[in-house]
Short mmCIF file of C-alpha atoms and ligand atoms in Angstrom, two decimals:
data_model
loop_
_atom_site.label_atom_id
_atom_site.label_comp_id
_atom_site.label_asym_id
_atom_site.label_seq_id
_atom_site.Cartn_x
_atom_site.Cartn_y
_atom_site.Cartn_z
CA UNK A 1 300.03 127.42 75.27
CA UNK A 2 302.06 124.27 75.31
CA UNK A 3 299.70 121.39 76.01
CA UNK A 4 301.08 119.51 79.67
CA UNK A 5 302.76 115.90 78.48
CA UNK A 6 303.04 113.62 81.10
CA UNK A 7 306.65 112.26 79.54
CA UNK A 8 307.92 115.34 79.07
CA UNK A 9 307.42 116.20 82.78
CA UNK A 10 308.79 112.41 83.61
CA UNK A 11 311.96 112.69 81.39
CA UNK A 12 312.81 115.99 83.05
CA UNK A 13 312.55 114.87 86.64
CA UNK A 14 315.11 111.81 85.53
CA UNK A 15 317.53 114.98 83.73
CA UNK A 16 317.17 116.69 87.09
CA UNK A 17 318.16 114.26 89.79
CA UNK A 18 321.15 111.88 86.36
CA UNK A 19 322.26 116.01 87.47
CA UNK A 20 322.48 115.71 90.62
CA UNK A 21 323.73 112.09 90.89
CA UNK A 22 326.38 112.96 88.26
CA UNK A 23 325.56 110.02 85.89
CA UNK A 24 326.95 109.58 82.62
CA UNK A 25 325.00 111.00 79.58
CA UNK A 26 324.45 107.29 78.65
CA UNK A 27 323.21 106.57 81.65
CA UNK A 28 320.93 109.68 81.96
CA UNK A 29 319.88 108.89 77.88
CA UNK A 30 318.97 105.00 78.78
CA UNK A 31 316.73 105.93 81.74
CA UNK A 32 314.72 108.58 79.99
CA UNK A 33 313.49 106.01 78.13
CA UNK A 34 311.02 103.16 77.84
CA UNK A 35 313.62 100.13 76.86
CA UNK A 36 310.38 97.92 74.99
CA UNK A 37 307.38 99.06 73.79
CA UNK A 38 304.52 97.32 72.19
CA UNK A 39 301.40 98.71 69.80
CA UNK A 40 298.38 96.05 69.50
CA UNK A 41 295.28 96.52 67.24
CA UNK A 42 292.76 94.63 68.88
CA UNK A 43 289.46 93.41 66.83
CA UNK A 44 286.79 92.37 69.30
CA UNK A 45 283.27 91.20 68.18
CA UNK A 46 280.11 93.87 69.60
CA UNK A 47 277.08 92.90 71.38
CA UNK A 48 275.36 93.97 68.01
CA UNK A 49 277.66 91.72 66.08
CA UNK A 50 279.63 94.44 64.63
CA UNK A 51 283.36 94.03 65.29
CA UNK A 52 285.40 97.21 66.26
CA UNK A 53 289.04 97.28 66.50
CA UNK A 54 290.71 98.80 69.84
CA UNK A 55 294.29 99.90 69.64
CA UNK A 56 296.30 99.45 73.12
CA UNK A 57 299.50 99.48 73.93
CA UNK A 58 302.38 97.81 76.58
CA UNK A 59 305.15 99.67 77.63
CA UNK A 60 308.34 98.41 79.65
CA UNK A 61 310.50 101.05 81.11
CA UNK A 62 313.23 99.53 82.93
CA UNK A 63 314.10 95.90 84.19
CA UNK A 64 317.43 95.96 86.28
CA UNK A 65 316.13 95.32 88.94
CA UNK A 66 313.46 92.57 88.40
CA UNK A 67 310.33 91.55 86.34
CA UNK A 68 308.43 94.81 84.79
CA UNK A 69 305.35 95.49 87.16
CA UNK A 70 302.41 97.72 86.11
CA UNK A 71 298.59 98.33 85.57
CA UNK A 72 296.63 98.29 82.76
CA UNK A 73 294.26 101.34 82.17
CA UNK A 74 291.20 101.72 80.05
CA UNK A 75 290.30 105.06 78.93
CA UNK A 76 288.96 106.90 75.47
CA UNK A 77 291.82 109.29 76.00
CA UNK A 78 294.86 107.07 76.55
CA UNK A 79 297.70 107.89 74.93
CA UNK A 80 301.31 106.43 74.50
CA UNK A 81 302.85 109.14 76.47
CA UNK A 82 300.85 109.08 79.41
CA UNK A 83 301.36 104.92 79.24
CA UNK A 84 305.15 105.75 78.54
CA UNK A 85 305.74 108.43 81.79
CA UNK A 86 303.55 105.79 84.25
CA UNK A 87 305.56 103.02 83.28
CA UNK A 88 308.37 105.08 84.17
CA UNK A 89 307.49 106.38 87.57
CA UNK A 90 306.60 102.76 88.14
CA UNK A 91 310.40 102.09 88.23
CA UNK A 92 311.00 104.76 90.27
CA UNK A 93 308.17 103.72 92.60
CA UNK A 94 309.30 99.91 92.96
CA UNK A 95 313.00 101.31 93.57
CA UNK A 96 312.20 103.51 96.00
CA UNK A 97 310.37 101.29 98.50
CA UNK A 98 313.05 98.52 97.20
CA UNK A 99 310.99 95.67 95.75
CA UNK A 100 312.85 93.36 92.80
CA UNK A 101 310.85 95.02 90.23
CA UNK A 102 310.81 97.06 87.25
CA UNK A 103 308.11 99.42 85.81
CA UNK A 104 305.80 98.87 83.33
CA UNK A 105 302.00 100.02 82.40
CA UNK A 106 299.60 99.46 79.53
CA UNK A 107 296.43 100.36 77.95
CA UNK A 108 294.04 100.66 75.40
CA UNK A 109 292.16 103.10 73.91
CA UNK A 110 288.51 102.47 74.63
CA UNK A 111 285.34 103.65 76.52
CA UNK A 112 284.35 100.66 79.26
CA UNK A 113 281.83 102.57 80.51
CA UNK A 114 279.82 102.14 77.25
CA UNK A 115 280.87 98.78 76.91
CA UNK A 116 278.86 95.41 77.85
CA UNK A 117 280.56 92.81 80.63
CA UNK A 118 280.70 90.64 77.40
CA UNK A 119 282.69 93.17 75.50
CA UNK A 120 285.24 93.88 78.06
CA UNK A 121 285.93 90.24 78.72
CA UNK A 122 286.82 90.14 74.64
CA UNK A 123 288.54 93.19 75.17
CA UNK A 124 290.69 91.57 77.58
CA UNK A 125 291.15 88.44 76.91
CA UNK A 126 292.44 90.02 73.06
CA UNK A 127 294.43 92.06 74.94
CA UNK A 128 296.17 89.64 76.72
CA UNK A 129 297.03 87.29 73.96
CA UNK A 130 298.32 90.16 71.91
CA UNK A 131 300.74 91.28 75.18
CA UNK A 132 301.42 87.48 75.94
CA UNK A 133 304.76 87.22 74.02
CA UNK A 134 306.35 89.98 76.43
CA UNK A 135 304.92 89.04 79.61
CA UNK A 136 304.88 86.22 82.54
CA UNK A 137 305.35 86.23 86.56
CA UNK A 138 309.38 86.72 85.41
CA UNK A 139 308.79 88.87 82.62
CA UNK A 140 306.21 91.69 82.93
CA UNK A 141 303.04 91.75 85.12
CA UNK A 142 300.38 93.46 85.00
CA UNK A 143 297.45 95.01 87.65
CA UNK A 144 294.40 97.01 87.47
CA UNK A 145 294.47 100.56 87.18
CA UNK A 146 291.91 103.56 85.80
CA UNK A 147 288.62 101.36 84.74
CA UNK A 148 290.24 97.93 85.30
CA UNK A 149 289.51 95.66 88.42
CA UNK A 150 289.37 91.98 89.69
CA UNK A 151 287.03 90.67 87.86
CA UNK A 152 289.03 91.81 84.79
CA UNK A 153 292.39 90.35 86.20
CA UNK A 154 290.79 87.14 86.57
CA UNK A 155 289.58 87.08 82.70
CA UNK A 156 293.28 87.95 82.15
CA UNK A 157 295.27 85.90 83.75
CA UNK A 158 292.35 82.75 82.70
CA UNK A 159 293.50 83.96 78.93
CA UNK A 160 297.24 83.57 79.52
CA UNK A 161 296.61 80.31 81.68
CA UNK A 162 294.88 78.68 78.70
CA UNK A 163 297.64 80.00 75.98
CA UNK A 164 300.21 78.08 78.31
CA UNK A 165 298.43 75.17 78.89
CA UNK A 166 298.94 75.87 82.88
CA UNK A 167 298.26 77.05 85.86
CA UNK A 168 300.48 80.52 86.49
CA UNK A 169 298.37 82.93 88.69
CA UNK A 170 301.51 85.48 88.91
CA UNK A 171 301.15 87.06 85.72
CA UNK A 172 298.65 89.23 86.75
CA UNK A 173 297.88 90.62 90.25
CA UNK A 174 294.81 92.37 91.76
CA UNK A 175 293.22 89.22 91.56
CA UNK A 176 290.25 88.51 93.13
CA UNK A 177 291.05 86.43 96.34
CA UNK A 178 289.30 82.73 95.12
CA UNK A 179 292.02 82.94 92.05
CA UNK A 180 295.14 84.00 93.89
CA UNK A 181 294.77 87.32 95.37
CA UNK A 182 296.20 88.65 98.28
CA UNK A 183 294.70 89.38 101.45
CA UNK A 184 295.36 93.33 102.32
CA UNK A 185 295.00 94.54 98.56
CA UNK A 186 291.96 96.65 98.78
CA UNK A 187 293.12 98.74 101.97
CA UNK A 188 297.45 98.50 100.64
CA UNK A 189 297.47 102.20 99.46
CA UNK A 190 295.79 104.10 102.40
CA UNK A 191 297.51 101.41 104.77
CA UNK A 192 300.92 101.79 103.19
CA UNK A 193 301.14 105.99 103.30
CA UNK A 194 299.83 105.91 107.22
CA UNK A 195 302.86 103.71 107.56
CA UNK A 196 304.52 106.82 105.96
CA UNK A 197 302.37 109.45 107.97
CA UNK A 198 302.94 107.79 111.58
CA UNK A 199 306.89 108.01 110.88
CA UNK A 200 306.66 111.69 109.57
CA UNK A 201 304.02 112.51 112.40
CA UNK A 202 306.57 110.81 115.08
CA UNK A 203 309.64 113.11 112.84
CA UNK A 204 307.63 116.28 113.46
CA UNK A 205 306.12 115.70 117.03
CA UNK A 206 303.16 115.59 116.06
CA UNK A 207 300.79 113.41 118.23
CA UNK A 208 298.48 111.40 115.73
CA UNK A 209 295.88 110.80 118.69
CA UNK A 210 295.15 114.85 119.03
CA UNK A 211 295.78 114.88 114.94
CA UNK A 212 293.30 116.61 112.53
CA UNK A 213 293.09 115.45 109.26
CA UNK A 214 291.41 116.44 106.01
CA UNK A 215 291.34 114.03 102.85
CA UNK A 216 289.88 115.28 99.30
CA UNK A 217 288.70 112.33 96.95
CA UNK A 218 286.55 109.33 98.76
CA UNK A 219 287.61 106.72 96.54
CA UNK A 220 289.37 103.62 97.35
CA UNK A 221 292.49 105.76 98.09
CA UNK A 222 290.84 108.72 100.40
CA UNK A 223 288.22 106.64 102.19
CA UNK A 224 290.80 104.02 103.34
CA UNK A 225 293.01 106.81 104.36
CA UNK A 226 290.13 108.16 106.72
CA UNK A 227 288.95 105.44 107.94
CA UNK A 228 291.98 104.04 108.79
CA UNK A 229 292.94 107.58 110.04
CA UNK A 230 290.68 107.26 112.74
CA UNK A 231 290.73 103.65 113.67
CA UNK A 232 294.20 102.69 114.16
CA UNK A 233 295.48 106.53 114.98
CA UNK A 234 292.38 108.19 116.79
CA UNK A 235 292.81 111.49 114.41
CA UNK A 236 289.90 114.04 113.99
CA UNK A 237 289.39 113.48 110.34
CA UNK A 238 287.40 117.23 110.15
CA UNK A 239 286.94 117.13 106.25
CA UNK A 240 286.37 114.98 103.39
CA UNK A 241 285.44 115.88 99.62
CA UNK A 242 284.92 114.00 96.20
CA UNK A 243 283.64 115.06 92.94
CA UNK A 244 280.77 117.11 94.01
CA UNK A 245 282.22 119.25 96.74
CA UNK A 246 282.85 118.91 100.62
CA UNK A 247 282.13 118.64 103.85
CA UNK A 248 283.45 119.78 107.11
CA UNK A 249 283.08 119.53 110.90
CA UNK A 250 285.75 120.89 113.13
CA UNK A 251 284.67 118.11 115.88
CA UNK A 252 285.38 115.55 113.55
CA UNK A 253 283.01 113.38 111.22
CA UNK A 254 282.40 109.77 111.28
CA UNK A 255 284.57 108.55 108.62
CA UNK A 256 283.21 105.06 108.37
CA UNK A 257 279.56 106.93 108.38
CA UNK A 258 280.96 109.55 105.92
CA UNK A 259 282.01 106.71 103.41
CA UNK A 260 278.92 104.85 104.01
CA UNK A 261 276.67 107.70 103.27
CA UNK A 262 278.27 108.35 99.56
CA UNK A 263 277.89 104.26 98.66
CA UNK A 264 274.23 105.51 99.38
CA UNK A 265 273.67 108.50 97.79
CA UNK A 266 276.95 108.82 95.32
CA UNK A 267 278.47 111.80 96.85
CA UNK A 268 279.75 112.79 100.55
CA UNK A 269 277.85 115.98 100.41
CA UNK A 270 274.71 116.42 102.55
CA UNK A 271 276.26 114.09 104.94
CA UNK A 272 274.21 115.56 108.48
CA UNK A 273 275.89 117.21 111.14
CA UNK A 274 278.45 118.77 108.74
CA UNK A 275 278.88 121.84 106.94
CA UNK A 276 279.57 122.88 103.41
CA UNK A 277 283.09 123.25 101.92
CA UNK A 278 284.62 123.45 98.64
CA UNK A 279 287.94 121.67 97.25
CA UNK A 280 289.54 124.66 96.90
CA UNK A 281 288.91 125.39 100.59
CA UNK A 282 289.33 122.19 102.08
CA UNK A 283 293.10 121.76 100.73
CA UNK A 284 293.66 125.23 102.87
CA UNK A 285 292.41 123.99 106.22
CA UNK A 286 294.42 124.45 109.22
CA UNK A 287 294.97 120.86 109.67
CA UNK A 288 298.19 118.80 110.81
CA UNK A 289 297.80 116.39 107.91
CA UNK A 290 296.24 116.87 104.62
CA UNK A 291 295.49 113.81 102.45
CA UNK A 292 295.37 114.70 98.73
CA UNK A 293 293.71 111.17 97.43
CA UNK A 294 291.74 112.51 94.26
CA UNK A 295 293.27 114.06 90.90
CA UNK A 296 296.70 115.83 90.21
CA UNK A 297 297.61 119.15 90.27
CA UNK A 298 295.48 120.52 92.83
CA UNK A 299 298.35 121.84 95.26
CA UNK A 300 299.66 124.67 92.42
CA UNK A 301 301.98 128.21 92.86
CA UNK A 302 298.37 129.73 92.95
CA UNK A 303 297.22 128.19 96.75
CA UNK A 304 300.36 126.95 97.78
CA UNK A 305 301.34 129.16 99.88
CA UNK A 306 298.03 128.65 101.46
CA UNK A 307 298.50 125.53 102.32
CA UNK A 308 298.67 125.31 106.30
CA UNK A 309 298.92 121.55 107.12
CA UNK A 310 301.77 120.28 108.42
CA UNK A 311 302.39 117.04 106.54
CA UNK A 312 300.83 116.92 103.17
CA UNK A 313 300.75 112.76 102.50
CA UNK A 314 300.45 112.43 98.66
CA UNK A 315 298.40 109.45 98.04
CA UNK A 316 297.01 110.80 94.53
CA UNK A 317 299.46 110.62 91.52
CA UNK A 318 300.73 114.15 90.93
CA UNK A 319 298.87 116.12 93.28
CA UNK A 320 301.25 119.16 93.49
CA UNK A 321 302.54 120.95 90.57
CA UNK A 322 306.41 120.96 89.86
CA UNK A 323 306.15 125.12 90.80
CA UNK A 324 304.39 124.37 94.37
CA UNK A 325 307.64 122.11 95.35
CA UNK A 326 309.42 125.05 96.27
CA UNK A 327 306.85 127.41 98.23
CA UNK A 328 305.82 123.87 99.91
CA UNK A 329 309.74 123.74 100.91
CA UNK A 330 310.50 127.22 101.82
CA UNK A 331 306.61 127.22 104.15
CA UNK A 332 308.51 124.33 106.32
CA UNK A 333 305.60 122.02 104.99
CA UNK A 334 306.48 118.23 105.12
CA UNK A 335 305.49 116.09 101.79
CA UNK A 336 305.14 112.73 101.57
CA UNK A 337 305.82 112.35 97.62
CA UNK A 338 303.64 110.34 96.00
CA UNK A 339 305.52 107.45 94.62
CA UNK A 340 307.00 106.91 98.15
CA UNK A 341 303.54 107.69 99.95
CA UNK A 342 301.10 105.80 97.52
CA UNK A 343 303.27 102.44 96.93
CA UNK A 344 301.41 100.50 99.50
CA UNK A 345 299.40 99.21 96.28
CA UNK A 346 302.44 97.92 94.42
CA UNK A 347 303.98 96.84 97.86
CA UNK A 348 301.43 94.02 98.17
CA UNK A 349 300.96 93.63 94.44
CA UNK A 350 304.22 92.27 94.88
CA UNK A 351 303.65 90.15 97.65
CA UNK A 352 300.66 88.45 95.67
CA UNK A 353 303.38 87.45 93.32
CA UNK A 354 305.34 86.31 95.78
CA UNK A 355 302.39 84.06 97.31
CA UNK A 356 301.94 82.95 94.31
CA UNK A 357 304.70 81.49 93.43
CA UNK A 358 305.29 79.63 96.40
CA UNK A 359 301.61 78.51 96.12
CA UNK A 360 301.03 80.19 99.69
CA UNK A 361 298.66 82.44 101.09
CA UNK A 362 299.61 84.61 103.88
CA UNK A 363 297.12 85.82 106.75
CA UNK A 364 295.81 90.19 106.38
CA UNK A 365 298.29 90.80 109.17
CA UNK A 366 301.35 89.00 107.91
CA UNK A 367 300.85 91.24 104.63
CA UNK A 368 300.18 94.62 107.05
CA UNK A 369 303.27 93.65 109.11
CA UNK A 370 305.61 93.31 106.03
CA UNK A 371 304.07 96.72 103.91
CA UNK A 372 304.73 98.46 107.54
CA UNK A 373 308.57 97.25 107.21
CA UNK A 374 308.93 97.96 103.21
CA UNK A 375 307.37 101.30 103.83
CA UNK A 376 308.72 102.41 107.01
CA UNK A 377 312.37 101.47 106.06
CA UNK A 378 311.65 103.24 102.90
CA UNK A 379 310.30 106.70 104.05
CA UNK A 380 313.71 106.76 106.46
CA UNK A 381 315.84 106.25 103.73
CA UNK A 382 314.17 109.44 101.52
CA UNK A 383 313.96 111.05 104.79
CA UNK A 384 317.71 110.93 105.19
CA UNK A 385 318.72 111.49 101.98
CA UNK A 386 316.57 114.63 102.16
CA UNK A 387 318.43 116.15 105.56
CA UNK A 388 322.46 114.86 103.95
CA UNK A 389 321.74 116.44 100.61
CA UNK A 390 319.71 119.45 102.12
CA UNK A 391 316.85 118.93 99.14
CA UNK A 392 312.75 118.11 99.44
CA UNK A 393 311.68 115.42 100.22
CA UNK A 394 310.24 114.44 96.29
CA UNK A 395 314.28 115.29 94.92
CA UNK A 396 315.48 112.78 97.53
CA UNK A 397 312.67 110.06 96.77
CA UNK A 398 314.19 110.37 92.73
CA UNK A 399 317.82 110.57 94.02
CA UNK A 400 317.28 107.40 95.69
CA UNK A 401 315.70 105.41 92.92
CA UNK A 402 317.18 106.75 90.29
CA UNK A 403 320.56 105.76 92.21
CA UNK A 404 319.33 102.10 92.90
CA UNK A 405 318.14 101.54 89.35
CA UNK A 406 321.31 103.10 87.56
CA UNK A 407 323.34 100.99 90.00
CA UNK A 408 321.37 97.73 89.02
CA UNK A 409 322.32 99.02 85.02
CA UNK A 410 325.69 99.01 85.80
CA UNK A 411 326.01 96.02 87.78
CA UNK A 412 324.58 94.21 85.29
CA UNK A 413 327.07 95.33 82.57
CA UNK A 414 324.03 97.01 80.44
CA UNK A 415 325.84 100.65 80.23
P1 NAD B 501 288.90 106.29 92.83
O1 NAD B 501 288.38 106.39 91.45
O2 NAD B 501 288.51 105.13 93.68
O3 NAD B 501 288.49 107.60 93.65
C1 NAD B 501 288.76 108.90 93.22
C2 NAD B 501 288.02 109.86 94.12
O4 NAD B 501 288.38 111.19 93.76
C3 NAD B 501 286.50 109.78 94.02
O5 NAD B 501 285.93 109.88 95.31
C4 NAD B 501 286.12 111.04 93.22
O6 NAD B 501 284.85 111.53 93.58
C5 NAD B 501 287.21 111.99 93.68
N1 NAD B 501 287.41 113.09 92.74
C6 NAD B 501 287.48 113.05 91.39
N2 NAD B 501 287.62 114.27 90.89
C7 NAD B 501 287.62 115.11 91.96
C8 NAD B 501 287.72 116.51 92.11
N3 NAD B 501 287.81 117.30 91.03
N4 NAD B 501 287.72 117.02 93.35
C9 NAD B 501 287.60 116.22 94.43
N5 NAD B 501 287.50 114.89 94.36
C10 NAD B 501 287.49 114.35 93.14
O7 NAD B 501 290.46 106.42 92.69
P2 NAD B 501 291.60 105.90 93.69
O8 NAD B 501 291.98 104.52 93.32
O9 NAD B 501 291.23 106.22 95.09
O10 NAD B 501 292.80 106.85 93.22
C11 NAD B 501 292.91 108.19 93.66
C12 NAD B 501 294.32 108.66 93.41
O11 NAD B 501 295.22 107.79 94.09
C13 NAD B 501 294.74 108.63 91.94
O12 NAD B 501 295.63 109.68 91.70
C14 NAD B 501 295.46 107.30 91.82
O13 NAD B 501 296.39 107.31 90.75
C15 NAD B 501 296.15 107.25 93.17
N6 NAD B 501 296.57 105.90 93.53
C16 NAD B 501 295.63 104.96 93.85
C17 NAD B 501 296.08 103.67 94.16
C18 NAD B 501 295.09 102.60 94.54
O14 NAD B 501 295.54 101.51 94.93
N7 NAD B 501 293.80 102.84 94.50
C19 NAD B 501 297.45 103.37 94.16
C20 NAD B 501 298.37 104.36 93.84
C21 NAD B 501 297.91 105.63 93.53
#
């Protein structure tokens, strides 16, 4: 059996909708690929004063439309094409809720969970000076992503302060707030796809006050999305699950309890006053919206057709399998796609930038009240394209960045 490859998967959803768009084989060619990318060897000295040498990598997919945007992961099992297809759905994402940016993403190969605070700030700060030639707020910036965070952000953007002799806190964001964060980053994703949920919910007449709601993965993505659920909508959130399994009570759970109880104890299960449930079972709850938030490929042809919600908001990366699409579509079910429902995160990335360089830093609500217009504006636009060209609701989210980006090509007299 052929083993899955995330660019693969990317440069066929870019042949499918250049297709449907009718663009030029030069067009179609250009966009299926990364136009920079960069391979670093990175020799950083051990606790134990051995020195090992990390290998990493920055890729830039497109930049028509602005500066290259995108996280920086840290994982033993990185590979260029995984860094390759999320740079590229990065450009899709920025185009789609229609921020001036390109995509981008990097990473190097590493374990940080066996590594020393010392060691990563080495890591990083190598890292950075290796990338430094081909980034900058106006070039390429990055963010956290899988086993990155503030703390390593700040390290980061210190290391390419320091190689320019000034201050420029815009080359990196997910900063931590003293060194030029924005307010709103921690709660952008979950904030950003209710802004996407409340329009589909209002599309559907579905009132989110008498809503039920079932999230699987309580990490920063799924236990904003609860508790958020229930405090600014007044939805029954009647399940939540990580890693270890589930829980469910049809009354509804506490979800600010629910989250607090797996800081505690590391998992939501044994949470009291709920029952057991499995993952499996909790994505086929009778529920009006279901929040996948953990892992991909969990919505497959195999439960599919099981699936019973009404909206399915796709705050995970790649939570349903290409082959699901269609049974989702034919069972009347409404998805969110994720790079339209999950670019909250990116959508206040880029206002950090923004703050930044204007040396300004706006209040929590002034960044809510502007994600609510990017996103809002944004889900009507898919949602349109979606009813004129009679497609899903994920064909219409590529048709319309794929359009934007192709248009920003041309415009600038690249193809
Ligand atoms: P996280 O690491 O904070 O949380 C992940 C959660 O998923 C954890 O609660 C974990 O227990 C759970 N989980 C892991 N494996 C599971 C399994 N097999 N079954 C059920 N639950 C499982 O991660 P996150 O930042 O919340 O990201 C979650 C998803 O959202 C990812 O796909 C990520 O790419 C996507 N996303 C996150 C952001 C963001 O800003 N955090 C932005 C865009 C997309």
């Amino acid at each position: 059996m052929c083993e899955y490859n995330p660019f693969a998967a990317a440069q066929a959803q870019v042949d499918r909708a250049a297709g449907l768009l009718n663009l030029d084989p030069a067009m179609q060619e250009f966009l299926r690929w990364p136009t920079r990318e960069l391979q670093v060897r990175l020799p950083v000295q051990m606790d134990d004063g051995s020195v090992q040498v990390f290998p990493g990598f920055r890729v830039q997919h497109n930049n028509a439309r602005g500066p290259n945007k995108g996280g920086i992961r840290y994982h033993p099992a990185e590979t260029i094409d995984t860094v390759r297809a999320l740079a590229m759905w990065m450009t899709w994402k920025c185009a789609v809720v229609d921020i001036p940016l390109g995509g981008a993403k990097g990473g190097v190969i590493c374990n940080p969970k066996a590594m020393s605070s010392g060691e990563l700030e080495r890591l990083s700060r190598a890292y950075i000076r290796e990338i430094a030639p081909i980034i900058g707020p106006a070039r390429d910036v990055p963010a956290p992503d899988m086993y990155t965070n503030p703390q390593i952000m700040a390290w980061m953007m210190d290391e390419y302060c320091k190689l320019l002799g000034r201050s420029d806190f815009g080359v990196i964001t997910g900063k931590p707030l003293a060194v030029g964060g924005s307010w709103g980053r921690d709660d952008a994703t979950a904030w950003g796809s209710w802004c996407t949920v409340r329009e589909a919910a209002h599309e559907l007449d579905i009132d989110l006050g008498k809503a039920t709601i079932a999230v699987q993965g309580c990490g920063n993505a799924g236990s904003y999305a609860a508790i958020l659920g229930q405090q600014l909508f007044g939805c029954k959130v009647i399940a939540v699950s990580d890693t270890s399994g589930g829980i469910i009570n049809e009354t509804g759970l506490d979800a600010a309890a629910v989250v607090q109880h797996k800081a505690q104890t590391g998992s939501v299960v044994e949470f009291p006053d709920a029952d057991s449930i499995t993952n499996g079972e909790l994505l086929e709850l009778d529920v009006d919206i279901l929040w996948p938030a953990a892992l991909e490929n969990v919505i497959t042809a195999d439960n599919a057709a099981r699936i019973k919600a009404k909206i399915v908001a796709e705050a995970a990366n790649g939570p349903t399998a290409p082959e699901a699409d269609p049974i989702l579509y034919e069972h009347g079910i409404h998805v969110i796609p994720d790079f339209l429902c999950n670019a909250g995160g990116v959508t206040v990335s880029y206002f950090e930038m923004v703050q930044n360089a204007s040396c300004d830093q706006w209040s929590e609500q002034h960044v809510h009240e502007r994600l609510d217009q990017k996103m809002t504006v944004a889900y009507h636009c898919v949602l349109e394209t979606a009813r004129r060209q009679q497609v899903d609701m994920r064909t219409a989210a590529y048709l319309v960045a794929v359009q934007r980006v192709a248009e920003a090509v041309r415009l600038r007299g690249w193809l």
